[in-house]
Structures are given as structure tokens and as C-alpha cells.
């Protein structure tokens, strides 16, 4: 049995001078009576890519969804102790405007989920829901967002055709454009390339690196080579605990914990 269950203290390097935007401080999380996260503590830097890795069921997606309170949609799901802040603000306060939080913290899901509508309507959806009616404003936002998602040149001549006519990789980049349109500060990505072919995956990975110049990005991935390619920092989770969190190169070349070494070398499933 792994020693992870007996050692709650993760190996965490000294905090960087890079500004922290998201902070978990000894966070416990439960689904009903089942505790699934145990004293998770980590600082996620601003305008960098942070990857969460670990075997299925280790808690990494639960950690991700805490940041925009998507877990609130699951009955009985809650943080039971600890503190989670974004820009120094406790996002679980009763006074927290969840709609505004989710505008600031956008999310891209594992499977692309375009709406049954045109490319233009997909990208402009969030703005229209927010009450934006100006066609000029919407036009500008659609072009800006599609350019930001490296999709504009591929779709600019068919904005008013169905989003379902796009390839799988294009649909995922469309969903990223839809997220960008509402001008978030943080983008959460839950296995964004798992359903894509290698060529589409490469395009999304290149996009992730480009977007990190402007946005804070947190990505959950089972693909360790992907974490190597795109992430500045990597957190390894196991059995609901943060085992190790450090610069990505160190995690993969010189991990400080045996459990991490076994996982990244393929010795743990």
C-alpha cells in the first residue's frame, strides 16, 4: 500500500516570487459523508499553466471544480474545512456572487459541447445572456475571441453556419472561444484533449501556452507528456491528497516523493 495514506504532508517547494492567484489552504471536501479531499494546500500562480495529474478518482477534477464552485451543482458536495481564495477573497462566503465568479473563472470541459446553433451564436452566447445587444460589440467580441482561440482564419467565412459542422478539434477551440468572450481571468480545463486526435491536440496545447500569457490556466490531464509540454507547475494527487507540487521539470525529472516517481514512471495506475 502506498505511504501516501500515512503521510498527509505534501512536498511543496518554496513559494515563487510569481503572484499567487488561487490559494488552497488545508481544504477538505466531502460528497455527502464521503471525504474525498484531505487538507489540500497549494498556491496557483497567475498567468501560468498549472497541471493536475494523478490516477482516476484521485480528486484532481474535484479540486479543479472547487475554483468556480461547479461542485455546488452536486447535492451534498461541499468544502468542510480550510480556505479557498481567488485574488485573496474567500470564494465560499455567503455573499459571493457565483455568477460573477463563474464569469471570472471560465471552464472548458472534457468533451466539446457546442450549442445547436451557429458559430457566431455560440461565441456570443455569454455576452447575450449578460444583456449585451449591440451588434458592433458582439461582432468585435466574436472576432477577438475566435482569434484568441486560433480559430478565426478557419471559420471567418462561415460564422453563421452550424457549429456542428466543425471538426472535433475545432469544436473544442470554439468552446475555448466561447469562454474567452466573457473575458475571464482564469480558465479551468478538465481533460480538454482527451477526445481529440494528435493533430488537434497539438493545436490546443499550443493555444494553452499562448493563452497563459494573458490568463491563469489550470488543466487536469491524464496525459503526462501533455503536462510536460504545457505546464509551468504540476501537482500530483493520490487518494484525495496532494502528494507533491513543484515546477513541472522537477516533478518529472527529480520528484521528491516515491509515489510521484512511481506514477510518472508508469509504475502506478
PDB file of C-alpha atoms in Angstrom:
ATOM      1  CA  UNK A   1       0.000   0.000   0.000  1.00  0.00           C
ATOM      2  CA  UNK A   2       1.286   3.478  -0.808  1.00  0.00           C
ATOM      3  CA  UNK A   3       2.640   5.525   2.051  1.00  0.00           C
ATOM      4  CA  UNK A   4       0.558   8.444   0.742  1.00  0.00           C
ATOM      5  CA  UNK A   5      -2.240   7.487   3.117  1.00  0.00           C
ATOM      6  CA  UNK A   6       0.067   7.721   6.106  1.00  0.00           C
ATOM      7  CA  UNK A   7       1.812  10.973   5.221  1.00  0.00           C
ATOM      8  CA  UNK A   8      -0.542  13.936   4.806  1.00  0.00           C
ATOM      9  CA  UNK A   9       2.204  16.476   4.203  1.00  0.00           C
ATOM     10  CA  UNK A  10       2.949  17.033   0.510  1.00  0.00           C
ATOM     11  CA  UNK A  11       6.340  18.022  -0.750  1.00  0.00           C
ATOM     12  CA  UNK A  12       5.944  21.659  -1.804  1.00  0.00           C
ATOM     13  CA  UNK A  13       8.804  23.842  -2.947  1.00  0.00           C
ATOM     14  CA  UNK A  14       9.336  27.380  -1.646  1.00  0.00           C
ATOM     15  CA  UNK A  15       6.801  29.844  -2.998  1.00  0.00           C
ATOM     16  CA  UNK A  16       7.892  31.625  -6.116  1.00  0.00           C
ATOM     17  CA  UNK A  17       8.018  35.360  -6.477  1.00  0.00           C
ATOM     18  CA  UNK A  18       5.293  34.884  -9.116  1.00  0.00           C
ATOM     19  CA  UNK A  19       1.981  36.275  -7.883  1.00  0.00           C
ATOM     20  CA  UNK A  20      -0.414  33.701  -6.462  1.00  0.00           C
ATOM     21  CA  UNK A  21      -3.956  33.959  -7.816  1.00  0.00           C
ATOM     22  CA  UNK A  22      -5.628  30.828  -6.405  1.00  0.00           C
ATOM     23  CA  UNK A  23      -4.826  29.519  -2.935  1.00  0.00           C
ATOM     24  CA  UNK A  24      -5.981  26.312  -1.257  1.00  0.00           C
ATOM     25  CA  UNK A  25      -5.228  26.274   2.465  1.00  0.00           C
ATOM     26  CA  UNK A  26      -5.800  22.851   4.099  1.00  0.00           C
ATOM     27  CA  UNK A  27      -9.014  22.259   2.153  1.00  0.00           C
ATOM     28  CA  UNK A  28     -11.145  19.194   2.976  1.00  0.00           C
ATOM     29  CA  UNK A  29     -14.033  18.324   0.680  1.00  0.00           C
ATOM     30  CA  UNK A  30     -16.905  15.858   1.028  1.00  0.00           C
ATOM     31  CA  UNK A  31     -19.589  14.382  -1.191  1.00  0.00           C
ATOM     32  CA  UNK A  32     -22.240  13.773   1.426  1.00  0.00           C
ATOM     33  CA  UNK A  33     -20.479  11.870   4.199  1.00  0.00           C
ATOM     34  CA  UNK A  34     -17.609  10.696   1.978  1.00  0.00           C
ATOM     35  CA  UNK A  35     -14.427  12.722   2.361  1.00  0.00           C
ATOM     36  CA  UNK A  36     -12.661  12.952  -0.984  1.00  0.00           C
ATOM     37  CA  UNK A  37     -10.066  15.707  -0.439  1.00  0.00           C
ATOM     38  CA  UNK A  38      -7.753  15.803   2.553  1.00  0.00           C
ATOM     39  CA  UNK A  39      -6.013  19.011   3.617  1.00  0.00           C
ATOM     40  CA  UNK A  40      -5.131  20.198   0.129  1.00  0.00           C
ATOM     41  CA  UNK A  41      -2.732  23.136   0.266  1.00  0.00           C
ATOM     42  CA  UNK A  42      -1.304  24.748  -2.858  1.00  0.00           C
ATOM     43  CA  UNK A  43      -0.753  28.158  -4.423  1.00  0.00           C
ATOM     44  CA  UNK A  44      -1.560  28.514  -8.125  1.00  0.00           C
ATOM     45  CA  UNK A  45       0.402  31.302  -9.857  1.00  0.00           C
ATOM     46  CA  UNK A  46      -1.123  33.995 -12.017  1.00  0.00           C
ATOM     47  CA  UNK A  47      -0.705  33.774 -15.798  1.00  0.00           C
ATOM     48  CA  UNK A  48       0.964  30.387 -15.727  1.00  0.00           C
ATOM     49  CA  UNK A  49      -0.193  26.885 -16.648  1.00  0.00           C
ATOM     50  CA  UNK A  50      -0.679  24.530 -13.708  1.00  0.00           C
ATOM     51  CA  UNK A  51      -1.376  20.849 -14.411  1.00  0.00           C
ATOM     52  CA  UNK A  52      -3.120  18.396 -12.088  1.00  0.00           C
ATOM     53  CA  UNK A  53      -2.078  14.778 -12.634  1.00  0.00           C
ATOM     54  CA  UNK A  54      -2.886  11.528 -10.878  1.00  0.00           C
ATOM     55  CA  UNK A  55      -4.828   8.284 -11.361  1.00  0.00           C
ATOM     56  CA  UNK A  56      -8.577   8.259 -11.954  1.00  0.00           C
ATOM     57  CA  UNK A  57     -10.557   9.038  -8.827  1.00  0.00           C
ATOM     58  CA  UNK A  58      -7.681  10.775  -7.060  1.00  0.00           C
ATOM     59  CA  UNK A  59      -9.595  14.053  -6.631  1.00  0.00           C
ATOM     60  CA  UNK A  60      -7.974  16.271  -9.239  1.00  0.00           C
ATOM     61  CA  UNK A  61     -11.228  17.187 -11.039  1.00  0.00           C
ATOM     62  CA  UNK A  62     -12.898  17.859  -7.692  1.00  0.00           C
ATOM     63  CA  UNK A  63     -10.086  20.274  -6.822  1.00  0.00           C
ATOM     64  CA  UNK A  64     -10.484  21.961 -10.216  1.00  0.00           C
ATOM     65  CA  UNK A  65     -14.242  22.390  -9.819  1.00  0.00           C
ATOM     66  CA  UNK A  66     -13.846  23.938  -6.383  1.00  0.00           C
ATOM     67  CA  UNK A  67     -12.335  27.013  -8.035  1.00  0.00           C
ATOM     68  CA  UNK A  68     -15.549  28.047  -9.810  1.00  0.00           C
ATOM     69  CA  UNK A  69     -17.873  26.219  -7.413  1.00  0.00           C
ATOM     70  CA  UNK A  70     -19.147  23.821 -10.052  1.00  0.00           C
ATOM     71  CA  UNK A  71     -19.260  21.251  -7.264  1.00  0.00           C
ATOM     72  CA  UNK A  72     -22.187  23.230  -5.829  1.00  0.00           C
ATOM     73  CA  UNK A  73     -24.330  21.572  -8.500  1.00  0.00           C
ATOM     74  CA  UNK A  74     -23.880  18.189  -6.777  1.00  0.00           C
ATOM     75  CA  UNK A  75     -26.230  17.714  -3.796  1.00  0.00           C
ATOM     76  CA  UNK A  76     -24.309  17.371  -0.543  1.00  0.00           C
ATOM     77  CA  UNK A  77     -20.973  18.383  -2.083  1.00  0.00           C
ATOM     78  CA  UNK A  78     -19.089  20.946  -0.004  1.00  0.00           C
ATOM     79  CA  UNK A  79     -15.809  22.147   1.440  1.00  0.00           C
ATOM     80  CA  UNK A  80     -15.938  21.073   5.081  1.00  0.00           C
ATOM     81  CA  UNK A  81     -12.817  22.841   6.319  1.00  0.00           C
ATOM     82  CA  UNK A  82      -9.977  25.015   5.108  1.00  0.00           C
ATOM     83  CA  UNK A  83      -9.943  28.118   2.938  1.00  0.00           C
ATOM     84  CA  UNK A  84     -10.026  28.642  -0.825  1.00  0.00           C
ATOM     85  CA  UNK A  85      -9.307  32.132  -2.124  1.00  0.00           C
ATOM     86  CA  UNK A  86      -9.106  33.773  -5.535  1.00  0.00           C
ATOM     87  CA  UNK A  87      -7.166  37.046  -5.503  1.00  0.00           C
ATOM     88  CA  UNK A  88      -7.262  36.874  -1.714  1.00  0.00           C
ATOM     89  CA  UNK A  89     -11.064  36.632  -1.471  1.00  0.00           C
ATOM     90  CA  UNK A  90     -12.796  33.646   0.139  1.00  0.00           C
ATOM     91  CA  UNK A  91     -14.992  32.415  -2.716  1.00  0.00           C
ATOM     92  CA  UNK A  92     -17.191  30.325  -0.412  1.00  0.00           C
ATOM     93  CA  UNK A  93     -18.527  33.264   1.580  1.00  0.00           C
ATOM     94  CA  UNK A  94     -22.359  33.504   1.546  1.00  0.00           C
ATOM     95  CA  UNK A  95     -22.006  36.931  -0.053  1.00  0.00           C
ATOM     96  CA  UNK A  96     -20.068  35.562  -3.035  1.00  0.00           C
ATOM     97  CA  UNK A  97     -21.797  36.286  -6.359  1.00  0.00           C
ATOM     98  CA  UNK A  98     -21.466  32.890  -8.027  1.00  0.00           C
ATOM     99  CA  UNK A  99     -22.453  34.212 -11.456  1.00  0.00           C
ATOM    100  CA  UNK A 100     -19.672  36.772 -11.302  1.00  0.00           C
ATOM    101  CA  UNK A 101     -17.241  34.126 -10.016  1.00  0.00           C
ATOM    102  CA  UNK A 102     -18.010  31.902 -12.995  1.00  0.00           C
ATOM    103  CA  UNK A 103     -17.533  34.837 -15.352  1.00  0.00           C
ATOM    104  CA  UNK A 104     -14.078  35.397 -13.897  1.00  0.00           C
ATOM    105  CA  UNK A 105     -13.306  31.672 -13.792  1.00  0.00           C
ATOM    106  CA  UNK A 106     -14.232  30.106 -17.127  1.00  0.00           C
ATOM    107  CA  UNK A 107     -14.267  26.376 -17.790  1.00  0.00           C
ATOM    108  CA  UNK A 108     -13.575  24.110 -20.753  1.00  0.00           C
ATOM    109  CA  UNK A 109     -14.865  20.569 -20.384  1.00  0.00           C
ATOM    110  CA  UNK A 110     -13.553  17.170 -21.393  1.00  0.00           C
ATOM    111  CA  UNK A 111     -15.944  16.817 -24.305  1.00  0.00           C
ATOM    112  CA  UNK A 112     -16.556  19.783 -26.549  1.00  0.00           C
ATOM    113  CA  UNK A 113     -20.115  20.981 -26.022  1.00  0.00           C
ATOM    114  CA  UNK A 114     -21.101  23.491 -28.695  1.00  0.00           C
ATOM    115  CA  UNK A 115     -24.720  24.572 -28.721  1.00  0.00           C
ATOM    116  CA  UNK A 116     -27.021  23.577 -31.591  1.00  0.00           C
ATOM    117  CA  UNK A 117     -26.616  26.992 -33.179  1.00  0.00           C
ATOM    118  CA  UNK A 118     -24.250  28.937 -35.403  1.00  0.00           C
ATOM    119  CA  UNK A 119     -20.587  29.551 -34.674  1.00  0.00           C
ATOM    120  CA  UNK A 120     -21.387  33.237 -34.086  1.00  0.00           C
ATOM    121  CA  UNK A 121     -24.221  32.495 -31.674  1.00  0.00           C
ATOM    122  CA  UNK A 122     -22.056  30.040 -29.749  1.00  0.00           C
ATOM    123  CA  UNK A 123     -19.271  32.538 -29.153  1.00  0.00           C
ATOM    124  CA  UNK A 124     -21.579  35.449 -28.337  1.00  0.00           C
ATOM    125  CA  UNK A 125     -23.838  33.406 -26.034  1.00  0.00           C
ATOM    126  CA  UNK A 126     -22.421  34.557 -22.694  1.00  0.00           C
ATOM    127  CA  UNK A 127     -22.492  38.208 -23.688  1.00  0.00           C
ATOM    128  CA  UNK A 128     -26.077  37.976 -24.934  1.00  0.00           C
ATOM    129  CA  UNK A 129     -27.148  36.313 -21.689  1.00  0.00           C
ATOM    130  CA  UNK A 130     -25.453  39.183 -19.846  1.00  0.00           C
ATOM    131  CA  UNK A 131     -27.663  41.624 -21.766  1.00  0.00           C
ATOM    132  CA  UNK A 132     -25.284  42.822 -24.475  1.00  0.00           C
ATOM    133  CA  UNK A 133     -27.367  43.721 -27.547  1.00  0.00           C
ATOM    134  CA  UNK A 134     -25.072  45.936 -29.603  1.00  0.00           C
ATOM    135  CA  UNK A 135     -24.219  44.140 -32.824  1.00  0.00           C
ATOM    136  CA  UNK A 136     -20.955  46.046 -33.089  1.00  0.00           C
ATOM    137  CA  UNK A 137     -19.920  44.957 -29.588  1.00  0.00           C
ATOM    138  CA  UNK A 138     -20.895  41.357 -30.292  1.00  0.00           C
ATOM    139  CA  UNK A 139     -19.110  41.349 -33.656  1.00  0.00           C
ATOM    140  CA  UNK A 140     -15.924  42.651 -32.056  1.00  0.00           C
ATOM    141  CA  UNK A 141     -16.110  40.119 -29.228  1.00  0.00           C
ATOM    142  CA  UNK A 142     -16.719  37.198 -31.600  1.00  0.00           C
ATOM    143  CA  UNK A 143     -13.743  38.082 -33.777  1.00  0.00           C
ATOM    144  CA  UNK A 144     -11.475  38.796 -30.794  1.00  0.00           C
ATOM    145  CA  UNK A 145     -12.427  35.526 -29.113  1.00  0.00           C
ATOM    146  CA  UNK A 146     -12.067  33.397 -32.226  1.00  0.00           C
ATOM    147  CA  UNK A 147      -8.671  34.958 -32.888  1.00  0.00           C
ATOM    148  CA  UNK A 148      -7.737  34.265 -29.273  1.00  0.00           C
ATOM    149  CA  UNK A 149      -8.697  30.634 -29.784  1.00  0.00           C
ATOM    150  CA  UNK A 150      -6.681  30.450 -33.039  1.00  0.00           C
ATOM    151  CA  UNK A 151      -9.867  29.680 -34.959  1.00  0.00           C
ATOM    152  CA  UNK A 152     -10.758  32.921 -36.768  1.00  0.00           C
ATOM    153  CA  UNK A 153      -8.985  32.193 -40.050  1.00  0.00           C
ATOM    154  CA  UNK A 154     -10.656  28.791 -40.268  1.00  0.00           C
ATOM    155  CA  UNK A 155     -14.237  29.961 -39.677  1.00  0.00           C
ATOM    156  CA  UNK A 156     -14.465  33.667 -40.563  1.00  0.00           C
ATOM    157  CA  UNK A 157     -16.341  32.924 -43.800  1.00  0.00           C
ATOM    158  CA  UNK A 158     -18.922  30.656 -42.159  1.00  0.00           C
ATOM    159  CA  UNK A 159     -19.774  32.322 -38.865  1.00  0.00           C
ATOM    160  CA  UNK A 160     -23.482  31.809 -39.410  1.00  0.00           C
ATOM    161  CA  UNK A 161     -23.307  28.100 -40.165  1.00  0.00           C
ATOM    162  CA  UNK A 162     -23.831  25.355 -37.617  1.00  0.00           C
ATOM    163  CA  UNK A 163     -21.103  24.757 -35.059  1.00  0.00           C
ATOM    164  CA  UNK A 164     -21.716  21.049 -35.557  1.00  0.00           C
ATOM    165  CA  UNK A 165     -20.075  21.363 -38.976  1.00  0.00           C
ATOM    166  CA  UNK A 166     -16.703  21.880 -37.311  1.00  0.00           C
ATOM    167  CA  UNK A 167     -14.231  19.088 -36.629  1.00  0.00           C
ATOM    168  CA  UNK A 168     -13.777  17.824 -33.078  1.00  0.00           C
ATOM    169  CA  UNK A 169     -10.665  19.913 -32.543  1.00  0.00           C
ATOM    170  CA  UNK A 170     -12.321  22.987 -33.975  1.00  0.00           C
ATOM    171  CA  UNK A 171     -15.337  22.457 -31.724  1.00  0.00           C
ATOM    172  CA  UNK A 172     -13.074  22.357 -28.675  1.00  0.00           C
ATOM    173  CA  UNK A 173     -11.370  25.580 -29.753  1.00  0.00           C
ATOM    174  CA  UNK A 174     -14.834  27.065 -30.332  1.00  0.00           C
ATOM    175  CA  UNK A 175     -15.689  26.238 -26.723  1.00  0.00           C
ATOM    176  CA  UNK A 176     -12.470  27.958 -25.668  1.00  0.00           C
ATOM    177  CA  UNK A 177     -13.502  30.990 -27.744  1.00  0.00           C
ATOM    178  CA  UNK A 178     -16.903  30.974 -26.036  1.00  0.00           C
ATOM    179  CA  UNK A 179     -15.096  31.064 -22.694  1.00  0.00           C
ATOM    180  CA  UNK A 180     -12.786  33.880 -23.829  1.00  0.00           C
ATOM    181  CA  UNK A 181     -15.712  36.021 -24.973  1.00  0.00           C
ATOM    182  CA  UNK A 182     -16.762  36.816 -21.410  1.00  0.00           C
ATOM    183  CA  UNK A 183     -13.204  37.930 -20.585  1.00  0.00           C
ATOM    184  CA  UNK A 184     -12.346  35.589 -17.711  1.00  0.00           C
ATOM    185  CA  UNK A 185      -9.184  35.912 -15.656  1.00  0.00           C
ATOM    186  CA  UNK A 186      -8.805  32.169 -15.034  1.00  0.00           C
ATOM    187  CA  UNK A 187      -9.530  29.251 -17.377  1.00  0.00           C
ATOM    188  CA  UNK A 188     -10.079  25.761 -15.970  1.00  0.00           C
ATOM    189  CA  UNK A 189      -9.652  22.860 -18.395  1.00  0.00           C
ATOM    190  CA  UNK A 190     -10.823  19.363 -17.478  1.00  0.00           C
ATOM    191  CA  UNK A 191      -9.137  16.870 -19.838  1.00  0.00           C
ATOM    192  CA  UNK A 192      -9.640  19.228 -22.822  1.00  0.00           C
ATOM    193  CA  UNK A 193      -7.796  16.991 -25.300  1.00  0.00           C
ATOM    194  CA  UNK A 194      -8.941  13.535 -24.253  1.00  0.00           C
ATOM    195  CA  UNK A 195     -11.349  13.190 -27.192  1.00  0.00           C
ATOM    196  CA  UNK A 196      -9.055  14.745 -29.804  1.00  0.00           C
ATOM    197  CA  UNK A 197      -6.658  13.267 -32.339  1.00  0.00           C
ATOM    198  CA  UNK A 198      -2.928  14.085 -32.096  1.00  0.00           C
ATOM    199  CA  UNK A 199      -3.056  16.949 -34.619  1.00  0.00           C
ATOM    200  CA  UNK A 200      -5.992  18.645 -32.884  1.00  0.00           C
ATOM    201  CA  UNK A 201      -4.355  18.011 -29.507  1.00  0.00           C
ATOM    202  CA  UNK A 202      -1.173  19.753 -30.663  1.00  0.00           C
ATOM    203  CA  UNK A 203      -3.186  22.805 -31.741  1.00  0.00           C
ATOM    204  CA  UNK A 204      -4.992  23.022 -28.400  1.00  0.00           C
ATOM    205  CA  UNK A 205      -1.730  22.578 -26.490  1.00  0.00           C
ATOM    206  CA  UNK A 206      -0.110  25.378 -28.490  1.00  0.00           C
ATOM    207  CA  UNK A 207      -3.142  27.522 -27.742  1.00  0.00           C
ATOM    208  CA  UNK A 208      -2.912  26.790 -23.999  1.00  0.00           C
ATOM    209  CA  UNK A 209       0.687  28.020 -23.916  1.00  0.00           C
ATOM    210  CA  UNK A 210      -0.252  31.169 -25.842  1.00  0.00           C
ATOM    211  CA  UNK A 211      -3.252  31.908 -23.611  1.00  0.00           C
ATOM    212  CA  UNK A 212      -1.140  31.647 -20.452  1.00  0.00           C
ATOM    213  CA  UNK A 213       0.476  34.952 -21.408  1.00  0.00           C
ATOM    214  CA  UNK A 214      -2.845  36.580 -20.535  1.00  0.00           C
ATOM    215  CA  UNK A 215      -4.799  34.088 -18.422  1.00  0.00           C
ATOM    216  CA  UNK A 216      -4.193  31.795 -15.459  1.00  0.00           C
ATOM    217  CA  UNK A 217      -4.773  28.245 -16.705  1.00  0.00           C
ATOM    218  CA  UNK A 218      -5.343  25.107 -14.642  1.00  0.00           C
ATOM    219  CA  UNK A 219      -5.568  21.851 -16.571  1.00  0.00           C
ATOM    220  CA  UNK A 220      -6.482  18.343 -15.447  1.00  0.00           C
ATOM    221  CA  UNK A 221      -4.810  15.743 -17.629  1.00  0.00           C
ATOM    222  CA  UNK A 222      -4.101  12.012 -17.638  1.00  0.00           C
ATOM    223  CA  UNK A 223      -1.529  12.614 -20.370  1.00  0.00           C
ATOM    224  CA  UNK A 224       1.764  13.141 -18.572  1.00  0.00           C
ATOM    225  CA  UNK A 225       3.557  14.117 -21.771  1.00  0.00           C
ATOM    226  CA  UNK A 226       0.957  16.837 -22.185  1.00  0.00           C
ATOM    227  CA  UNK A 227       1.688  18.119 -18.683  1.00  0.00           C
ATOM    228  CA  UNK A 228       5.384  18.168 -19.564  1.00  0.00           C
ATOM    229  CA  UNK A 229       4.716  20.139 -22.736  1.00  0.00           C
ATOM    230  CA  UNK A 230       2.342  22.818 -21.474  1.00  0.00           C
ATOM    231  CA  UNK A 231       2.605  23.214 -17.696  1.00  0.00           C
ATOM    232  CA  UNK A 232       4.860  25.517 -15.716  1.00  0.00           C
ATOM    233  CA  UNK A 233       3.950  23.730 -12.477  1.00  0.00           C
ATOM    234  CA  UNK A 234       2.461  20.305 -11.821  1.00  0.00           C
ATOM    235  CA  UNK A 235       0.550  18.900  -8.851  1.00  0.00           C
ATOM    236  CA  UNK A 236       0.335  15.146  -8.301  1.00  0.00           C
ATOM    237  CA  UNK A 237      -2.738  13.873  -6.440  1.00  0.00           C
ATOM    238  CA  UNK A 238      -3.330  10.411  -4.997  1.00  0.00           C
ATOM    239  CA  UNK A 239      -6.257   9.160  -2.905  1.00  0.00           C
ATOM    240  CA  UNK A 240      -7.590  12.686  -2.411  1.00  0.00           C
ATOM    241  CA  UNK A 241      -4.287  14.080  -1.179  1.00  0.00           C
ATOM    242  CA  UNK A 242      -1.808  16.429  -2.754  1.00  0.00           C
ATOM    243  CA  UNK A 243       1.371  14.360  -2.721  1.00  0.00           C
ATOM    244  CA  UNK A 244       3.735  16.730  -4.485  1.00  0.00           C
ATOM    245  CA  UNK A 245       3.611  20.133  -6.167  1.00  0.00           C
ATOM    246  CA  UNK A 246       6.565  21.743  -7.890  1.00  0.00           C
ATOM    247  CA  UNK A 247       7.986  23.028 -11.155  1.00  0.00           C
ATOM    248  CA  UNK A 248       6.997  20.630 -13.911  1.00  0.00           C
ATOM    249  CA  UNK A 249      10.563  19.740 -14.880  1.00  0.00           C
ATOM    250  CA  UNK A 250      11.348  18.780 -11.299  1.00  0.00           C
ATOM    251  CA  UNK A 251       8.206  16.668 -10.924  1.00  0.00           C
ATOM    252  CA  UNK A 252       9.166  14.631 -13.985  1.00  0.00           C
ATOM    253  CA  UNK A 253      12.953  14.567 -13.654  1.00  0.00           C
ATOM    254  CA  UNK A 254      13.579  14.561  -9.917  1.00  0.00           C
ATOM    255  CA  UNK A 255      10.394  14.052  -7.863  1.00  0.00           C
ATOM    256  CA  UNK A 256      10.684  14.298  -4.114  1.00  0.00           C
ATOM    257  CA  UNK A 257       8.173  11.578  -3.258  1.00  0.00           C
ATOM    258  CA  UNK A 258       8.275   7.873  -4.048  1.00  0.00           C
ATOM    259  CA  UNK A 259       4.589   7.886  -5.046  1.00  0.00           C
ATOM    260  CA  UNK A 260       5.247  10.640  -7.597  1.00  0.00           C
ATOM    261  CA  UNK A 261       8.238   8.798  -9.035  1.00  0.00           C
ATOM    262  CA  UNK A 262       6.214   5.606  -9.397  1.00  0.00           C
ATOM    263  CA  UNK A 263       3.368   7.426 -11.127  1.00  0.00           C
ATOM    264  CA  UNK A 264       5.386   9.449 -13.611  1.00  0.00           C
ATOM    265  CA  UNK A 265       7.495   6.400 -14.467  1.00  0.00           C
ATOM    266  CA  UNK A 266       4.391   4.325 -15.174  1.00  0.00           C
ATOM    267  CA  UNK A 267       4.624   2.153 -12.088  1.00  0.00           C
ATOM    268  CA  UNK A 268       1.302   3.262 -10.618  1.00  0.00           C
ATOM    269  CA  UNK A 269      -2.099   3.167 -12.293  1.00  0.00           C
TER     270      UNK A 269
END
